Coordinates of C-alpha atoms in Angstrom, one line a residue:
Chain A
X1 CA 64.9 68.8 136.0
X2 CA 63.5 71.3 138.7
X3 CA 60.6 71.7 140.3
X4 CA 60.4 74.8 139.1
X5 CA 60.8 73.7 135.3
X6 CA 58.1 70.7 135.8
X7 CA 55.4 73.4 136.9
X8 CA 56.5 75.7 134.5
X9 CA 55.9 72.8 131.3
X10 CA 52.9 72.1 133.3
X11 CA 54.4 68.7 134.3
X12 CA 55.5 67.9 130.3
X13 CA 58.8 67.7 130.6
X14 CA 59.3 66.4 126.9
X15 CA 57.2 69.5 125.4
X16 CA 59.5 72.5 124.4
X17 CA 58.6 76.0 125.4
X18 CA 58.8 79.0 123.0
X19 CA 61.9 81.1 123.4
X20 CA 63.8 84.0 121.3
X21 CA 66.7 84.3 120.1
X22 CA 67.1 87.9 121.4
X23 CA 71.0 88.2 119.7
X24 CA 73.5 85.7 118.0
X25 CA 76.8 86.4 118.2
X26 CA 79.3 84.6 115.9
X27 CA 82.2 83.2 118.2
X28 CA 84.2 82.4 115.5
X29 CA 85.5 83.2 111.9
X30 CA 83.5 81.5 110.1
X31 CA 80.5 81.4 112.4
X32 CA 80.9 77.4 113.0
X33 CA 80.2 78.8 116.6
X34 CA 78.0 80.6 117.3
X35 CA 76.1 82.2 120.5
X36 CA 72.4 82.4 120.9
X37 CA 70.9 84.7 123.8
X38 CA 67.5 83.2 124.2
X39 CA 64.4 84.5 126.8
X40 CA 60.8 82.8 127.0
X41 CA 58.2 84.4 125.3
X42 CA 56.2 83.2 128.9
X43 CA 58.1 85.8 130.3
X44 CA 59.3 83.0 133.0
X45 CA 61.2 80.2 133.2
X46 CA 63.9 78.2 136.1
X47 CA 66.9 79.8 136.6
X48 CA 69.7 77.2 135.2
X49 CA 72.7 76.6 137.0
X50 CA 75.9 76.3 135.9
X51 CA 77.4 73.3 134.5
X52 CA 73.6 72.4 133.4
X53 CA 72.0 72.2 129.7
X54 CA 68.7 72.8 128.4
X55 CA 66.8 70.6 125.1
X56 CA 66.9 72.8 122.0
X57 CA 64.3 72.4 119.7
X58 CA 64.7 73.5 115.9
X59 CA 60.8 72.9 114.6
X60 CA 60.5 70.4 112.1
X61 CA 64.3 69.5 112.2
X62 CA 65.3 68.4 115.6
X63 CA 66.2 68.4 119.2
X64 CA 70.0 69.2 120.6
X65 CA 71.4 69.1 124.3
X66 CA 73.7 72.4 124.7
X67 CA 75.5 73.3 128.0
X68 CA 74.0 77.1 129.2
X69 CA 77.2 79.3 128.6
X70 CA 75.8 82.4 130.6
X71 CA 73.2 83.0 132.7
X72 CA 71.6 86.7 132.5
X73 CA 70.4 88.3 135.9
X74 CA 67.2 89.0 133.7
X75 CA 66.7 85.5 133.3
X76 CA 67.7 85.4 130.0
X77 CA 70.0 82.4 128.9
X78 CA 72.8 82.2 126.7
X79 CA 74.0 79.2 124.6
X80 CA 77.3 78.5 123.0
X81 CA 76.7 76.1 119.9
X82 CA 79.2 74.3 117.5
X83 CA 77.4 73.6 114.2
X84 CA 78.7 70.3 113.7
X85 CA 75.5 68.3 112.6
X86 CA 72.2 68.5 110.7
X87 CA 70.5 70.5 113.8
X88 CA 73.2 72.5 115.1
X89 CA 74.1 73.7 111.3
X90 CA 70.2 74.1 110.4
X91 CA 70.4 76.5 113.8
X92 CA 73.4 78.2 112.0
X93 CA 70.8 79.8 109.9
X94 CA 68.8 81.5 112.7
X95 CA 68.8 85.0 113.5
X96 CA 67.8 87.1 115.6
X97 CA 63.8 87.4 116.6
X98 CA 63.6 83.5 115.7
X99 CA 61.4 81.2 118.1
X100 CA 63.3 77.8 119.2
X101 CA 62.1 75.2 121.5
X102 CA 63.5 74.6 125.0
X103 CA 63.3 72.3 127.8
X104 CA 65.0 72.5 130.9
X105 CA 67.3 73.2 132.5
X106 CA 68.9 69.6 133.0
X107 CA 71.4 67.7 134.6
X108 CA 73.9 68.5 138.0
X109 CA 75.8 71.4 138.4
X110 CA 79.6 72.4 139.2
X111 CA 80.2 72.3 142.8
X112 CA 81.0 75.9 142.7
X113 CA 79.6 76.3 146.1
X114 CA 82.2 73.2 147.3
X115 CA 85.1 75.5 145.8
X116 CA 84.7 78.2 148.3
X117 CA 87.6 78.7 150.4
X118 CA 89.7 76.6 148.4
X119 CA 91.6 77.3 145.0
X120 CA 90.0 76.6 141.9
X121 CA 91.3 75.4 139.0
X122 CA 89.4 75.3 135.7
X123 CA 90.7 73.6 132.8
X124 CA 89.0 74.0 129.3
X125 CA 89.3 72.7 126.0
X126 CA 87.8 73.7 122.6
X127 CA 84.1 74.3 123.2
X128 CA 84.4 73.0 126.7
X129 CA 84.7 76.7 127.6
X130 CA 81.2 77.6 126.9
X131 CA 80.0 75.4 130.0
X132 CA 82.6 76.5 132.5
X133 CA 82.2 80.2 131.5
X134 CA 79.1 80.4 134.0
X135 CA 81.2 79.1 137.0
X136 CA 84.1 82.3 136.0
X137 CA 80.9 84.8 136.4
X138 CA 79.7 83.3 139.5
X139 CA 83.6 83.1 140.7
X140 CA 84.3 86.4 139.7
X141 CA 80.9 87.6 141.2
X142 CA 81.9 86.9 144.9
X143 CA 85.5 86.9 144.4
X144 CA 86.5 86.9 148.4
X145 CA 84.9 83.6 148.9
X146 CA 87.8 81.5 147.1
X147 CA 91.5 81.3 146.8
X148 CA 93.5 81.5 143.5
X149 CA 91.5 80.7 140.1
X150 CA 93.2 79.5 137.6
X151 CA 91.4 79.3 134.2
X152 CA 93.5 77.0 131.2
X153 CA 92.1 77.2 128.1
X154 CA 93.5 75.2 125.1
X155 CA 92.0 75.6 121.5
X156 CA 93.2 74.0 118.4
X157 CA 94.0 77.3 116.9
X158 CA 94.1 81.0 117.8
X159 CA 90.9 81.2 115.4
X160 CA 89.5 78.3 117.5
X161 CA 90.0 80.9 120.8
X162 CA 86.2 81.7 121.7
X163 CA 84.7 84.8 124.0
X164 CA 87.5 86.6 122.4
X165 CA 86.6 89.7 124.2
X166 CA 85.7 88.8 127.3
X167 CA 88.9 86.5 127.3
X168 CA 90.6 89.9 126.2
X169 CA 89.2 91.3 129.6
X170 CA 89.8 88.7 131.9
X171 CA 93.4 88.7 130.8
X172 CA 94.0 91.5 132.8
X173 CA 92.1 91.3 135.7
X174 CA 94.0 90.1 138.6
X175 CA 91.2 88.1 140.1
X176 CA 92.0 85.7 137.7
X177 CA 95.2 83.7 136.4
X178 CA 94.0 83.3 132.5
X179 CA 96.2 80.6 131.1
X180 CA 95.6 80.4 126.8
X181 CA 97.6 77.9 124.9
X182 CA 96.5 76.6 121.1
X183 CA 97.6 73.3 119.7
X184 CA 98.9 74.8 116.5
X185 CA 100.4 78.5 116.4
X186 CA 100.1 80.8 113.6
X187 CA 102.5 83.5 112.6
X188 CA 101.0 86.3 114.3
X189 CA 100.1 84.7 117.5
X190 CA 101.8 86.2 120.4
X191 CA 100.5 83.6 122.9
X192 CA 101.6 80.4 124.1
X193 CA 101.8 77.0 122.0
X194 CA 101.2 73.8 123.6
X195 CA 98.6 71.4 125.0
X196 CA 96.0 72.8 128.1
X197 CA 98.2 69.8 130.3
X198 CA 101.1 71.7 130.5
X199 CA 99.5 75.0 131.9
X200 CA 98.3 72.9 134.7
X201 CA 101.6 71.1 135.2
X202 CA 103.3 74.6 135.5
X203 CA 100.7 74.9 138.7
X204 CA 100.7 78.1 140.8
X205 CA 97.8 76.9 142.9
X206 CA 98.1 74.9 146.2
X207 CA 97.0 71.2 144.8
X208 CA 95.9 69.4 148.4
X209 CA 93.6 72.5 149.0
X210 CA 92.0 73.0 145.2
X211 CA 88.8 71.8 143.4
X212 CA 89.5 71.3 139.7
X213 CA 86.1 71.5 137.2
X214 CA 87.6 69.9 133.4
X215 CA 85.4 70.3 130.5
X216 CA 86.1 69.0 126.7
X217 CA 87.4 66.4 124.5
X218 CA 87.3 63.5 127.0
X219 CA 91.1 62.8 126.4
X220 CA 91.9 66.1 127.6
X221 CA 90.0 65.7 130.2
X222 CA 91.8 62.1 131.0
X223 CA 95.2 63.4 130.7
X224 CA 93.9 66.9 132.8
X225 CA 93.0 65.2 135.9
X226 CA 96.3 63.0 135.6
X227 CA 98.2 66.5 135.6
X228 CA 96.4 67.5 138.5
X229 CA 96.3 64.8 141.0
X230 CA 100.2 65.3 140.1
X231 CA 99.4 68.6 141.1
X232 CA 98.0 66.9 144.4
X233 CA 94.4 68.0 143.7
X234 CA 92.3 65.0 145.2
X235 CA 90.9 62.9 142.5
X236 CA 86.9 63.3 144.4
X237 CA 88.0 67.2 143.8
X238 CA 88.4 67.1 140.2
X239 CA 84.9 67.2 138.6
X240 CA 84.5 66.8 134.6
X241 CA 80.9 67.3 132.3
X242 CA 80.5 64.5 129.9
X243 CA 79.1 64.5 126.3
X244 CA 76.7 61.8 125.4
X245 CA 74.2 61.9 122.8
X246 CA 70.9 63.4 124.7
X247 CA 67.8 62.5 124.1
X248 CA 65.0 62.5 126.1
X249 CA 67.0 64.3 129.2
X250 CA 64.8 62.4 132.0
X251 CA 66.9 59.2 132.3
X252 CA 64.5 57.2 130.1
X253 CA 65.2 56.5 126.5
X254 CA 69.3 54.8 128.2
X255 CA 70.6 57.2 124.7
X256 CA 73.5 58.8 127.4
X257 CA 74.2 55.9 129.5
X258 CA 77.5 55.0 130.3
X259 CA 77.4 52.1 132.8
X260 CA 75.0 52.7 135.2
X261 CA 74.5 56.1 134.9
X262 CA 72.9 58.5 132.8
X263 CA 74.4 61.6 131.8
X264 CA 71.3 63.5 131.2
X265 CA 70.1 62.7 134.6
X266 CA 72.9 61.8 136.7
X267 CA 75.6 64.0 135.4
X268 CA 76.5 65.9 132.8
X269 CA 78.9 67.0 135.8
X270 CA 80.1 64.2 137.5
X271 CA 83.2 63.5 140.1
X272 CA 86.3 62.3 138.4
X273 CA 86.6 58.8 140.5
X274 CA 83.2 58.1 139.0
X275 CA 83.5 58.2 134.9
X276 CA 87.6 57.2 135.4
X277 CA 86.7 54.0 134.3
X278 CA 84.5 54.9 131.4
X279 CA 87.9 56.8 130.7
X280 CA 89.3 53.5 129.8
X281 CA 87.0 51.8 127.4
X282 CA 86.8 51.9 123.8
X283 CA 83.3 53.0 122.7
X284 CA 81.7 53.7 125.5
Chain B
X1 CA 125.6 80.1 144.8
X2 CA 123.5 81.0 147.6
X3 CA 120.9 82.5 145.6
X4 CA 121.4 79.4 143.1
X5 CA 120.9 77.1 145.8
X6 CA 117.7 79.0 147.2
X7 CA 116.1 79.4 143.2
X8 CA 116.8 75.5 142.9
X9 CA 115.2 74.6 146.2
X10 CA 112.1 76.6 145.0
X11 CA 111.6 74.1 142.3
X12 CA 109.8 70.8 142.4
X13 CA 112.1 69.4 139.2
X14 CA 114.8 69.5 142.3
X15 CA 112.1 67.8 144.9
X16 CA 114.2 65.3 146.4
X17 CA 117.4 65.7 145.6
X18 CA 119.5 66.0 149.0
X19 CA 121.4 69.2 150.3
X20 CA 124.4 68.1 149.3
X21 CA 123.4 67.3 145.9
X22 CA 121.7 70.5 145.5
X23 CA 124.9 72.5 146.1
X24 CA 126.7 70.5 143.4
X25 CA 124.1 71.1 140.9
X26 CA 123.7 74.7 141.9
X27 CA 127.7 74.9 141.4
X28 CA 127.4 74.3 137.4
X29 CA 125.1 76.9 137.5
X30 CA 124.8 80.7 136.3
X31 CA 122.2 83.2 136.6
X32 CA 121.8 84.2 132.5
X33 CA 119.1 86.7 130.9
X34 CA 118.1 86.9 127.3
X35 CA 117.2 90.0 125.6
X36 CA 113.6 89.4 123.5
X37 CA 114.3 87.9 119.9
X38 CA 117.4 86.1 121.2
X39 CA 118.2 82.5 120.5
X40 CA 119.1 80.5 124.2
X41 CA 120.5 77.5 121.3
X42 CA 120.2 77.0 117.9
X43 CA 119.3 73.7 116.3
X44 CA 123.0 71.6 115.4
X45 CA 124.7 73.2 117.7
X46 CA 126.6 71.1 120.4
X47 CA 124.1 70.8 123.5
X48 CA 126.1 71.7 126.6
X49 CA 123.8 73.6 128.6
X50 CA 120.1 73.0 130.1
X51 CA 118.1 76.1 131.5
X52 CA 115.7 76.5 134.1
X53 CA 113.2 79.7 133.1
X54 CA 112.7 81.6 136.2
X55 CA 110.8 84.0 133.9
X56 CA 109.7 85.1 130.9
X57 CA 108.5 82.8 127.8
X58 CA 110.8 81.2 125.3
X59 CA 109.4 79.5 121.9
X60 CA 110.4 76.2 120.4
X61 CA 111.0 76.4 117.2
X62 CA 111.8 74.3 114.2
X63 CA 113.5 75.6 110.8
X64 CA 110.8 74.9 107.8
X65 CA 112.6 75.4 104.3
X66 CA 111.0 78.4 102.5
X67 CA 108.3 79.3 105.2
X68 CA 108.8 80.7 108.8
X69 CA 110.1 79.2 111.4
X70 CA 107.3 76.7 113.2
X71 CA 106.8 77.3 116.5
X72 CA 105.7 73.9 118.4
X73 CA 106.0 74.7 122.2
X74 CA 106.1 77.7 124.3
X75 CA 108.0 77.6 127.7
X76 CA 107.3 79.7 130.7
X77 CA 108.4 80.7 134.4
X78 CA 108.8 77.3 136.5
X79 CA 109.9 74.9 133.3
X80 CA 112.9 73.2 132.2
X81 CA 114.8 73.8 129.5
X82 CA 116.9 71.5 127.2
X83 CA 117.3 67.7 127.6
X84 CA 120.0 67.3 124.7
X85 CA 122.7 67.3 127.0
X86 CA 121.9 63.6 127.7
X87 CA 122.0 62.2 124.6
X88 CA 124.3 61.8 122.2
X89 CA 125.6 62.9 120.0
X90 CA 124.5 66.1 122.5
X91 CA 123.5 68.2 119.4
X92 CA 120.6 70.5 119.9
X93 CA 117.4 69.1 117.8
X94 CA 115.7 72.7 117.4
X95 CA 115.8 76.0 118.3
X96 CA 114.8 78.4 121.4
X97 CA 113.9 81.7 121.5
X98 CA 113.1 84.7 123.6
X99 CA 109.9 85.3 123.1
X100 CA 110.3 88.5 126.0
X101 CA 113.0 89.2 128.3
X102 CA 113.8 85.8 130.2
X103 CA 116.2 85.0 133.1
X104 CA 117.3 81.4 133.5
X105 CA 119.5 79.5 135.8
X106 CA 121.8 78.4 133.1
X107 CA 123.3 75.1 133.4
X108 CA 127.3 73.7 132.4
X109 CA 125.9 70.2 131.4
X110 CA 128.9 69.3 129.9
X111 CA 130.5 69.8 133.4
X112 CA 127.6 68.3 135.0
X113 CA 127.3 65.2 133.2
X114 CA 131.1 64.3 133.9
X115 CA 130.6 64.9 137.5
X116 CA 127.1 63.0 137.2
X117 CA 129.5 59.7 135.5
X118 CA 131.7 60.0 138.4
X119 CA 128.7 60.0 140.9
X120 CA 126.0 57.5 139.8
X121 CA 123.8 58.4 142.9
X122 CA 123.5 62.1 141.7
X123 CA 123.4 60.6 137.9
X124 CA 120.5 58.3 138.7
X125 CA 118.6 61.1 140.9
X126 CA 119.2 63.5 137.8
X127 CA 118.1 60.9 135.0
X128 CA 114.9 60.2 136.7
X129 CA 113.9 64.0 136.7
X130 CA 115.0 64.5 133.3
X131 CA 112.7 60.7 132.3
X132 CA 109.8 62.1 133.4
X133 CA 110.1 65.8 132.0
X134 CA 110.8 64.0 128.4
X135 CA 107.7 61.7 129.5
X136 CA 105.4 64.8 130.3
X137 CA 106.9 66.8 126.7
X138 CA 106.3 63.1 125.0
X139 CA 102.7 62.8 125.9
X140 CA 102.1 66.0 125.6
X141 CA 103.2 66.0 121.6
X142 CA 101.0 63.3 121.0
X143 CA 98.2 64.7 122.7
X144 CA 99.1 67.6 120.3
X145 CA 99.3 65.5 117.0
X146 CA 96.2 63.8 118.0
X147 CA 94.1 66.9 116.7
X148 CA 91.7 66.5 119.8
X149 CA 89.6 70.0 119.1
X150 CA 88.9 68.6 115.2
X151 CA 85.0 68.2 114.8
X152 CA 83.6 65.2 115.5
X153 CA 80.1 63.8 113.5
X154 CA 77.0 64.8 114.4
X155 CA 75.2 66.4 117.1
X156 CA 76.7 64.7 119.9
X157 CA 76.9 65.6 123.2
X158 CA 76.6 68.9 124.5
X159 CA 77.5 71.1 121.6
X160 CA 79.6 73.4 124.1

């Protein structure tokens, strides 16, 4: 947590500020995601970065880690949530004007500064978009500092596809080479069909100069970074966020820990070499 | 055949494969475009051809009695096409497709793979690039069947 975030909880770290939902945004049919755009009714709070997650607190129901999936230059921050359990689906239910807790922001960051000068590639699956999309705005925000981008993005289904629009509008910019794929087509899909792997096996970047940043299901993520050290991208230049049940978000309560580390506290964003071998065990 | 020989030395399938051998691959081949909509092979049909897209996007596509035709892969610029040609009985398992106007190097396997039993050395170097594309397609279809995106239980992790 930063400095910032400590003074501004007044050194609590576990007690949630107020915030409001200032607009949800349904990112899917049938609003299983969904996006929040939160501010702090304290008028202040520290600026996340991407790649990092904040605590959110439904009152009288419970506490979630979600990755920030926007950062607003008026400080507000945006979250993209999959309702998938008793908190997340009671948060469903919110709309707009609603007060939630937060604490944060948490956890390391993408390199994005480390990418500069060299290409990027960003490979995302399912929800794994939502914590990547930061590093896209702060890409696309100083453009001339980095070589080719490459964004793959592989959903289960084109109904699965989420930031349709703004996936819509980075299709055709040039400053960026959107790759979309879904698992499983439907008729009127027009796109392509296939796993993320193969959009970064068909390359179009220069592997022994890029920095890869992998986000979602952590067997995509396995079989990602083995499709891009094909690729020649350096295995300490492919970075991937890990999802661990989050509790206390200080390195504490050991909820997150794979092996040594904590994921609340010493990732969620960590260097491939690092989680590898927690790549290989069962139940970990 | 000159342009042949520099479209096949652009492409890392080809990585390795000597001068020599790249001129007697690039002399079973044909520079062939397909109109949008158009079928490259049709599933049961005898296999006797392999394609390498140098653009355009090309579905895969198996025939589903009574619905529409499923779609399970999408080629692009940059991949191979077709692996049939190996084995036989060298039938075509499914179908392609144009999905937009694509231009391949087209292939004469059946040529090719009498030359490649008459020359191990350029029939190993070809099996071992053909391996690992069906390797890549393999693991990629199970990482396809394996559902990956489904939801899991619980609030887990980062929730996106």
């Amino acid at each position: 947590m930063s400095a910032l975030a400590a003074e501004l909880q007044g050194h609590e770290p576990m007690a949630p500020e107020p915030w409001r939902i200032l607009a949800v945004r349904r990112e899917v049919a049938d609003g299983e995601v969904f996006t929040w755009t939160l501010e702090p009714l304290s008028g202040r709070a520290a600026t996340a970065r991407p790649g990092q997650f904040n605590m959110l607190y439904l009152f009288g129901v419970g506490e979630v880690a979600i990755s920030v999936s926007a950062i607003e230059d008026d400080g507000a921050v945006v979250h993209t949530i999959r309702a998938v359990g008793s908190v997340t689906r009671a948060m469903q239910g919110l709309r707009t004007g609603e007060v939630v807790g937060v604490r944060g922001p948490f956890g390391t960051a993408w390199p994005v500064a480390d990418a500069k000068g060299r290409d990027l590639v960003l490979a995302a699956g399912g929800i794994g978009l939502a914590p990547l999309r930061p590093v896209v705005h702060a890409v696309l925000a100083r453009r001339q500092d980095f070589g080719r981008v490459l964004l793959c993005y592989g959903a289960r289904s084109p109904r699965d596809l989420i930031f349709r629009d703004e996936l819509d509008e980075w299709q055709v910019r040039r400053e960026l080479d959107l790759r979309v794929t879904v698992d499983r087509g439907t008729a009127d899909w027009k796109g392509d069909v296939g796993v993320v792997t193969q959009l970064i096996d068909r390359g179009g970047f220069d592997g022994r100069n890029a920095l890869a940043m992998v986000c979602g299901p952590e067997v995509m993520m396995r079989f990602s970074a083995l499709s891009l050290h094909r690729r020649g991208v350096a295995p300490e230049r492919t970075f991937v966020s890990m999802e661990r049940s989050m509790r206390c978000a200080l390195g504490f309560c050991g909820h997150c820990q794979i092996g040594p580390h904590f994921v609340c506290r010493d990732g969620p964003v960590f260097p491939y070499p690092v989680m590898e071998p927690a790549f290989r065990v069962n139940e970990l | 055949m000159r342009e042949l020989l520099e479209i096949l030395q652009g492409q890392s399938f080809f990585d390795g494969l000597t001068e020599a051998q790249l001129k007697l691959v690039a002399a079973f081949a044909a520079l062939r475009s397909f109109e949008a909509g158009r079928y490259l092979f049709r599933e049961h049909e005898p296999a006797d051809a392999f394609y390498l897209i140098r653009s355009g996007r090309v579905s895969l596509e198996s025939l589903l009695p009574g619905r529409q035709p499923g779609t399970f892969m999408t080629l692009g610029g940059g991949d191979m096409l077709g692996w049939s040609w190996l084995i036989p009985p060298y039938r075509w398992h499914y179908d392609a497709r144009a999905l937009e106007p694509v231009h391949t190097a087209h292939f004469d396997a059946a040529a090719l793979r009498e030359r490649m039993d008459h020359d191990p050395v350029l029939g190993y170097a070809l099996h071992k690039r053909f391996t690992m594309l069906i390797v890549e397609r393999l693991q990629a279809a199970r990482l396809q069947h394996l559902d990956i995106y489904a939801s899991g239980e619980g609030d887990v992790g980062l929730g996106g």
